[in-house]
GROMACS .gro file of C-alpha atoms in nm:
model
  252
    1MET     CA    1   0.345  -0.158   3.200
    2GLY     CA    2   0.627  -0.411   3.207
    3LEU     CA    3   0.992  -0.314   3.232
    4ILE     CA    4   1.074  -0.445   2.885
    5SER     CA    5   0.801  -0.233   2.724
    6ALA     CA    6   0.919   0.073   2.919
    7LEU     CA    7   1.281   0.022   2.810
    8PHE     CA    8   1.163  -0.032   2.452
    9ILE     CA    9   0.986   0.306   2.454
   10ILE     CA   10   1.292   0.479   2.599
   11ALA     CA   11   1.524   0.328   2.337
   12MET     CA   12   1.281   0.415   2.058
   13ALA     CA   13   1.271   0.776   2.177
   14PHE     CA   14   1.645   0.818   2.117
   15VAL     CA   15   1.672   0.622   1.792
   16THR     CA   16   1.369   0.782   1.627
   17ALA     CA   17   1.465   1.133   1.735
   18THR     CA   18   1.801   1.074   1.568
   19LEU     CA   19   1.632   0.961   1.246
   20SER     CA   20   1.394   1.257   1.251
   21GLY     CA   21   1.690   1.485   1.305
   22VAL     CA   22   1.836   1.359   0.978
   23PHE     CA   23   1.533   1.300   0.756
   24GLY     CA   24   1.261   1.506   0.921
   25MET     CA   25   0.991   1.237   0.931
   26ALA     CA   26   1.116   0.874   0.930
   27GLY     CA   27   1.164   0.874   1.307
   28GLY     CA   28   0.808   0.976   1.386
   29LEU     CA   29   0.671   0.704   1.160
   30ILE     CA   30   0.880   0.434   1.329
   31LEU     CA   31   0.801   0.566   1.677
   32MET     CA   32   0.426   0.561   1.619
   33GLY     CA   33   0.435   0.201   1.501
   34GLY     CA   34   0.647   0.095   1.796
   35LEU     CA   35   0.424   0.267   2.048
   36ALA     CA   36   0.109   0.117   1.895
   37PHE     CA   37   0.273  -0.225   1.934
   38VAL     CA   38   0.304  -0.193   2.314
   39LEU     CA   39   0.031   0.059   2.407
   40PRO     CA   40  -0.343   0.110   2.344
   41VAL     CA   41  -0.408   0.339   2.048
   42SER     CA   42  -0.507   0.651   2.247
   43ALA     CA   43  -0.208   0.612   2.480
   44ALA     CA   44   0.020   0.563   2.179
   45PHE     CA   45  -0.109   0.888   2.026
   46VAL     CA   46  -0.048   1.084   2.347
   47THR     CA   47   0.296   0.933   2.411
   48HIS     CA   48   0.397   0.987   2.049
   49GLY     CA   49   0.278   1.346   2.069
   50ALA     CA   50   0.476   1.414   2.387
   51LEU     CA   51   0.801   1.261   2.266
   52GLN     CA   52   0.778   1.407   1.917
   53LEU     CA   53   0.687   1.746   2.058
   54VAL     CA   54   1.020   1.745   2.242
   55ALA     CA   55   1.216   1.607   1.947
   56ASN     CA   56   1.065   1.849   1.694
   57GLY     CA   57   1.070   2.144   1.930
   58TRP     CA   58   1.435   2.093   2.016
   59ARG     CA   59   1.522   2.042   1.650
   60ALA     CA   60   1.351   2.371   1.566
   61VAL     CA   61   1.550   2.542   1.840
   62LEU     CA   62   1.880   2.397   1.723
   63HIS     CA   63   1.814   2.505   1.363
   64ARG     CA   64   1.612   2.817   1.444
   65GLN     CA   65   1.817   3.032   1.208
   66HIS     CA   66   1.685   2.821   0.920
   67VAL     CA   67   1.315   2.823   1.020
   68ARG     CA   68   1.071   3.002   0.788
   69TRP     CA   69   0.847   3.152   1.055
   70ASP     CA   70   0.592   3.285   0.806
   71ILE     CA   71   0.518   2.926   0.701
   72VAL     CA   72   0.496   2.818   1.064
   73GLY     CA   73   0.250   3.096   1.150
   74TRP     CA   74  -0.003   3.002   0.882
   75TYR     CA   75   0.038   2.634   0.965
   76ALA     CA   76  -0.027   2.694   1.337
   77VAL     CA   77  -0.359   2.869   1.275
   78ALA     CA   78  -0.480   2.587   1.051
   79SER     CA   79  -0.354   2.323   1.293
   80ALA     CA   80  -0.569   2.465   1.572
   81ALA     CA   81  -0.875   2.455   1.346
   82ALA     CA   82  -0.811   2.094   1.242
   83GLY     CA   83  -0.760   1.989   1.603
   84GLY     CA   84  -1.093   2.140   1.701
   85VAL     CA   85  -1.278   1.952   1.427
   86VAL     CA   86  -1.121   1.615   1.508
   87ALA     CA   87  -1.188   1.665   1.880
   88LEU     CA   88  -1.558   1.716   1.806
   89LEU     CA   89  -1.570   1.401   1.592
   90ALA     CA   90  -1.397   1.197   1.867
   91ILE     CA   91  -1.257   0.935   1.628
   92VAL     CA   92  -1.010   0.677   1.765
   93PRO     CA   93  -0.889   0.427   1.501
   94SER     CA   94  -0.847   0.059   1.585
   95LYS     CA   95  -0.496  -0.088   1.568
   96PRO     CA   96  -0.550  -0.260   1.230
   97VAL     CA   97  -0.683   0.065   1.081
   98LEU     CA   98  -0.399   0.263   1.237
   99TYR     CA   99  -0.132   0.038   1.085
  100LEU     CA  100  -0.315   0.043   0.751
  101LEU     CA  101  -0.318   0.423   0.746
  102MET     CA  102   0.048   0.441   0.853
  103GLY     CA  103   0.136   0.198   0.576
  104LEU     CA  104  -0.049   0.398   0.310
  105VAL     CA  105   0.084   0.740   0.409
  106PRO     CA  106   0.436   0.680   0.262
  107LEU     CA  107   0.282   0.618  -0.083
  108LEU     CA  108   0.234   0.994  -0.103
  109LEU     CA  109   0.611   1.029  -0.155
  110TRP     CA  110   0.584   0.844  -0.487
  111LEU     CA  111   0.339   1.082  -0.650
  112PRO     CA  112   0.506   1.222  -0.964
  113GLN     CA  113   0.635   1.571  -0.896
  114ARG     CA  114   0.469   1.698  -1.215
  115TRP     CA  115   0.134   1.620  -1.048
  116ILE     CA  116   0.221   1.833  -0.749
  117ASN     CA  117   0.195   2.208  -0.763
  118LEU     CA  118   0.221   2.284  -0.393
  119ASP     CA  119   0.457   2.520  -0.217
  120ALA     CA  120   0.449   2.573   0.160
  121ALA     CA  121   0.621   2.909   0.111
  122LYS     CA  122   0.290   3.044  -0.022
  123PRO     CA  123   0.061   3.158   0.265
  124ARG     CA  124  -0.255   2.994   0.135
  125GLN     CA  125  -0.080   2.661   0.083
  126ALA     CA  126   0.094   2.682   0.421
  127PHE     CA  127  -0.254   2.714   0.573
  128ILE     CA  128  -0.386   2.419   0.371
  129SER     CA  129  -0.090   2.210   0.479
  130GLY     CA  130  -0.174   2.283   0.842
  131LEU     CA  131  -0.531   2.163   0.793
  132LEU     CA  132  -0.446   1.847   0.601
  133VAL     CA  133  -0.130   1.743   0.784
  134THR     CA  134  -0.274   1.795   1.132
  135GLY     CA  135  -0.594   1.616   1.030
  136LEU     CA  136  -0.395   1.317   0.904
  137ASN     CA  137  -0.170   1.328   1.210
  138LEU     CA  138  -0.475   1.299   1.432
  139THR     CA  139  -0.616   0.999   1.245
  140ALA     CA  140  -0.314   0.807   1.115
  141GLY     CA  141  -0.075   0.914   1.391
  142VAL     CA  142   0.182   1.043   1.142
  143ALA     CA  143   0.176   1.272   0.841
  144GLY     CA  144   0.538   1.340   0.746
  145PRO     CA  145   0.506   1.228   0.382
  146LEU     CA  146   0.202   1.454   0.332
  147LEU     CA  147   0.388   1.749   0.484
  148ASP     CA  148   0.683   1.670   0.258
  149ILE     CA  149   0.465   1.720  -0.050
  150PHE     CA  150   0.428   2.086   0.043
  151PHE     CA  151   0.807   2.123   0.046
  152VAL     CA  152   0.889   1.934  -0.277
  153ARG     CA  153   0.874   2.246  -0.495
  154THR     CA  154   1.013   2.497  -0.248
  155SER     CA  155   1.358   2.641  -0.302
  156LEU     CA  156   1.456   2.563   0.057
  157ALA     CA  157   1.775   2.368   0.130
  158ARG     CA  158   1.776   2.061   0.354
  159HIS     CA  159   1.844   2.254   0.677
  160ALA     CA  160   1.553   2.490   0.614
  161ILE     CA  161   1.323   2.202   0.524
  162VAL     CA  162   1.406   2.004   0.838
  163ALA     CA  163   1.389   2.311   1.064
  164THR     CA  164   1.062   2.447   0.925
  165LYS     CA  165   0.893   2.108   0.922
  166ALA     CA  166   1.002   2.054   1.282
  167ALA     CA  167   0.854   2.386   1.390
  168THR     CA  168   0.523   2.313   1.217
  169GLN     CA  169   0.501   1.968   1.374
  170VAL     CA  170   0.520   2.117   1.721
  171PHE     CA  171   0.164   2.238   1.667
  172SER     CA  172   0.045   1.906   1.523
  173HIS     CA  173   0.178   1.720   1.826
  174ILE     CA  174   0.025   1.969   2.068
  175ALA     CA  175  -0.309   1.906   1.895
  176LYS     CA  176  -0.254   1.531   1.926
  177MET     CA  177  -0.184   1.554   2.298
  178LEU     CA  178  -0.490   1.772   2.362
  179VAL     CA  179  -0.735   1.575   2.146
  180TYR     CA  180  -0.638   1.232   2.281
  181GLY     CA  181  -0.480   1.321   2.612
  182ALA     CA  182  -0.772   1.498   2.779
  183PRO     CA  183  -1.021   1.209   2.740
  184LEU     CA  184  -0.752   0.953   2.830
  185LEU     CA  185  -0.654   1.128   3.155
  186LEU     CA  186  -1.020   1.140   3.257
  187SER     CA  187  -1.101   0.778   3.175
  188ARG     CA  188  -0.790   0.552   3.156
  189PRO     CA  189  -0.476   0.729   3.283
  190GLN     CA  190  -0.326   0.388   3.365
  191ASP     CA  191  -0.287   0.322   2.992
  192LEU     CA  192  -0.008   0.579   2.971
  193PRO     CA  193   0.356   0.491   3.046
  194PRO     CA  194   0.471   0.580   3.401
  195TRP     CA  195   0.619   0.924   3.460
  196TRP     CA  196   0.976   0.795   3.485
  197VAL     CA  197   0.962   0.669   3.126
  198PHE     CA  198   0.897   1.024   3.006
  199ALA     CA  199   1.161   1.159   3.248
  200ILE     CA  200   1.424   0.943   3.078
  201ALA     CA  201   1.289   0.946   2.723
  202VAL     CA  202   1.255   1.325   2.693
  203PRO     CA  203   1.627   1.410   2.741
  204LEU     CA  204   1.718   1.114   2.520
  205SER     CA  205   1.493   1.258   2.249
  206MET     CA  206   1.681   1.584   2.278
  207ALA     CA  207   2.014   1.401   2.259
  208GLY     CA  208   1.899   1.207   1.955
  209THR     CA  209   1.800   1.532   1.787
  210VAL     CA  210   2.152   1.667   1.838
  211VAL     CA  211   2.305   1.350   1.692
  212GLY     CA  212   2.067   1.369   1.396
  213GLY     CA  213   2.166   1.728   1.331
  214TRP     CA  214   2.532   1.628   1.332
  215ILE     CA  215   2.459   1.363   1.066
  216LEU     CA  216   2.248   1.608   0.863
  217ASP     CA  217   2.546   1.840   0.836
  218ARG     CA  218   2.744   1.561   0.670
  219ILE     CA  219   2.506   1.448   0.396
  220THR     CA  220   2.418   1.617   0.068
  221ASP     CA  221   2.078   1.748  -0.043
  222VAL     CA  222   2.065   1.467  -0.303
  223ASP     CA  223   2.130   1.194  -0.047
  224PHE     CA  224   1.880   1.356   0.191
  225LYS     CA  225   1.593   1.336  -0.058
  226ARG     CA  226   1.684   0.992  -0.196
  227TRP     CA  227   1.726   0.813   0.139
  228THR     CA  228   1.417   0.975   0.289
  229LYS     CA  229   1.190   0.826   0.023
  230TRP     CA  230   1.328   0.473   0.046
  231ILE     CA  231   1.347   0.454   0.425
  232VAL     CA  232   0.991   0.580   0.473
  233THR     CA  233   0.860   0.348   0.199
  234GLY     CA  234   1.023   0.046   0.362
  235ILE     CA  235   0.860   0.133   0.694
  236GLY     CA  236   0.524   0.168   0.520
  237VAL     CA  237   0.550  -0.181   0.368
  238ILE     CA  238   0.616  -0.328   0.713
  239TYR     CA  239   0.309  -0.152   0.851
  240LEU     CA  240   0.089  -0.279   0.567
  241ILE     CA  241   0.199  -0.634   0.648
  242GLN     CA  242   0.124  -0.576   1.016
  243ALA     CA  243  -0.220  -0.435   0.928
  244ALA     CA  244  -0.299  -0.740   0.713
  245GLN     CA  245  -0.201  -0.973   0.996
  246LEU     CA  246  -0.416  -0.784   1.245
  247PHE     CA  247  -0.717  -0.782   1.013
  248LEU     CA  248  -0.679  -1.156   0.951
  249ARG     CA  249  -0.666  -1.221   1.326
  250GLY     CA  250  -0.958  -0.988   1.386
  251GLY     CA  251  -0.740  -0.771   1.611
  252ALA     CA  252  -0.872  -0.451   1.765
   0.00000   0.00000   0.00000
């Protein structure tokens, strides 16, 4: 890996952790696209899982008083089941397919709320969210907009939403690291960034999470929901354009 690519990953770790700290999902979407730009797909999945595990885990710790642990418990059980199924299927998307899926995922935010009757606070639906969100996370690399659908009709405030989503995503990212990391370490460990990139990026992810939390305290619930939708949609459009270019070039 070249120095420029390594520095790019380190910078992305801080910036995207800050965004995730504010909006709960935009950062992970940007980070996955950036990593896929400079790394092979499997390595991008593992690196994304490691950095987002730190960012989400630290965010859950910082806002632990707001976490709904009953939701997290049901989600964790389902996440383990979804990870096992995807590991057996051994599916690794190509880069064009990955960008296509990442570009389509934000469209979920535009589904009319009257069509959605989901509530993560209900045990059965918390379990379903774990299955679906982890499954999408392991194929598209990100699943924040899908997870958000399960929180649209909850009565939770923005701090509880961000904290609970962060805690659930810890399990999705653990699944991602296990499903893609084990085969990668056995076959192509050289595809991963060097250890020093993680050594620098991990504390920067934690710092970005703190900065994001500081910003979150200063915005309203209305601004939180409005800006989340538009930022994530804009990112999705960029990824759809990138996917089209890759398909036209016959990229793998």
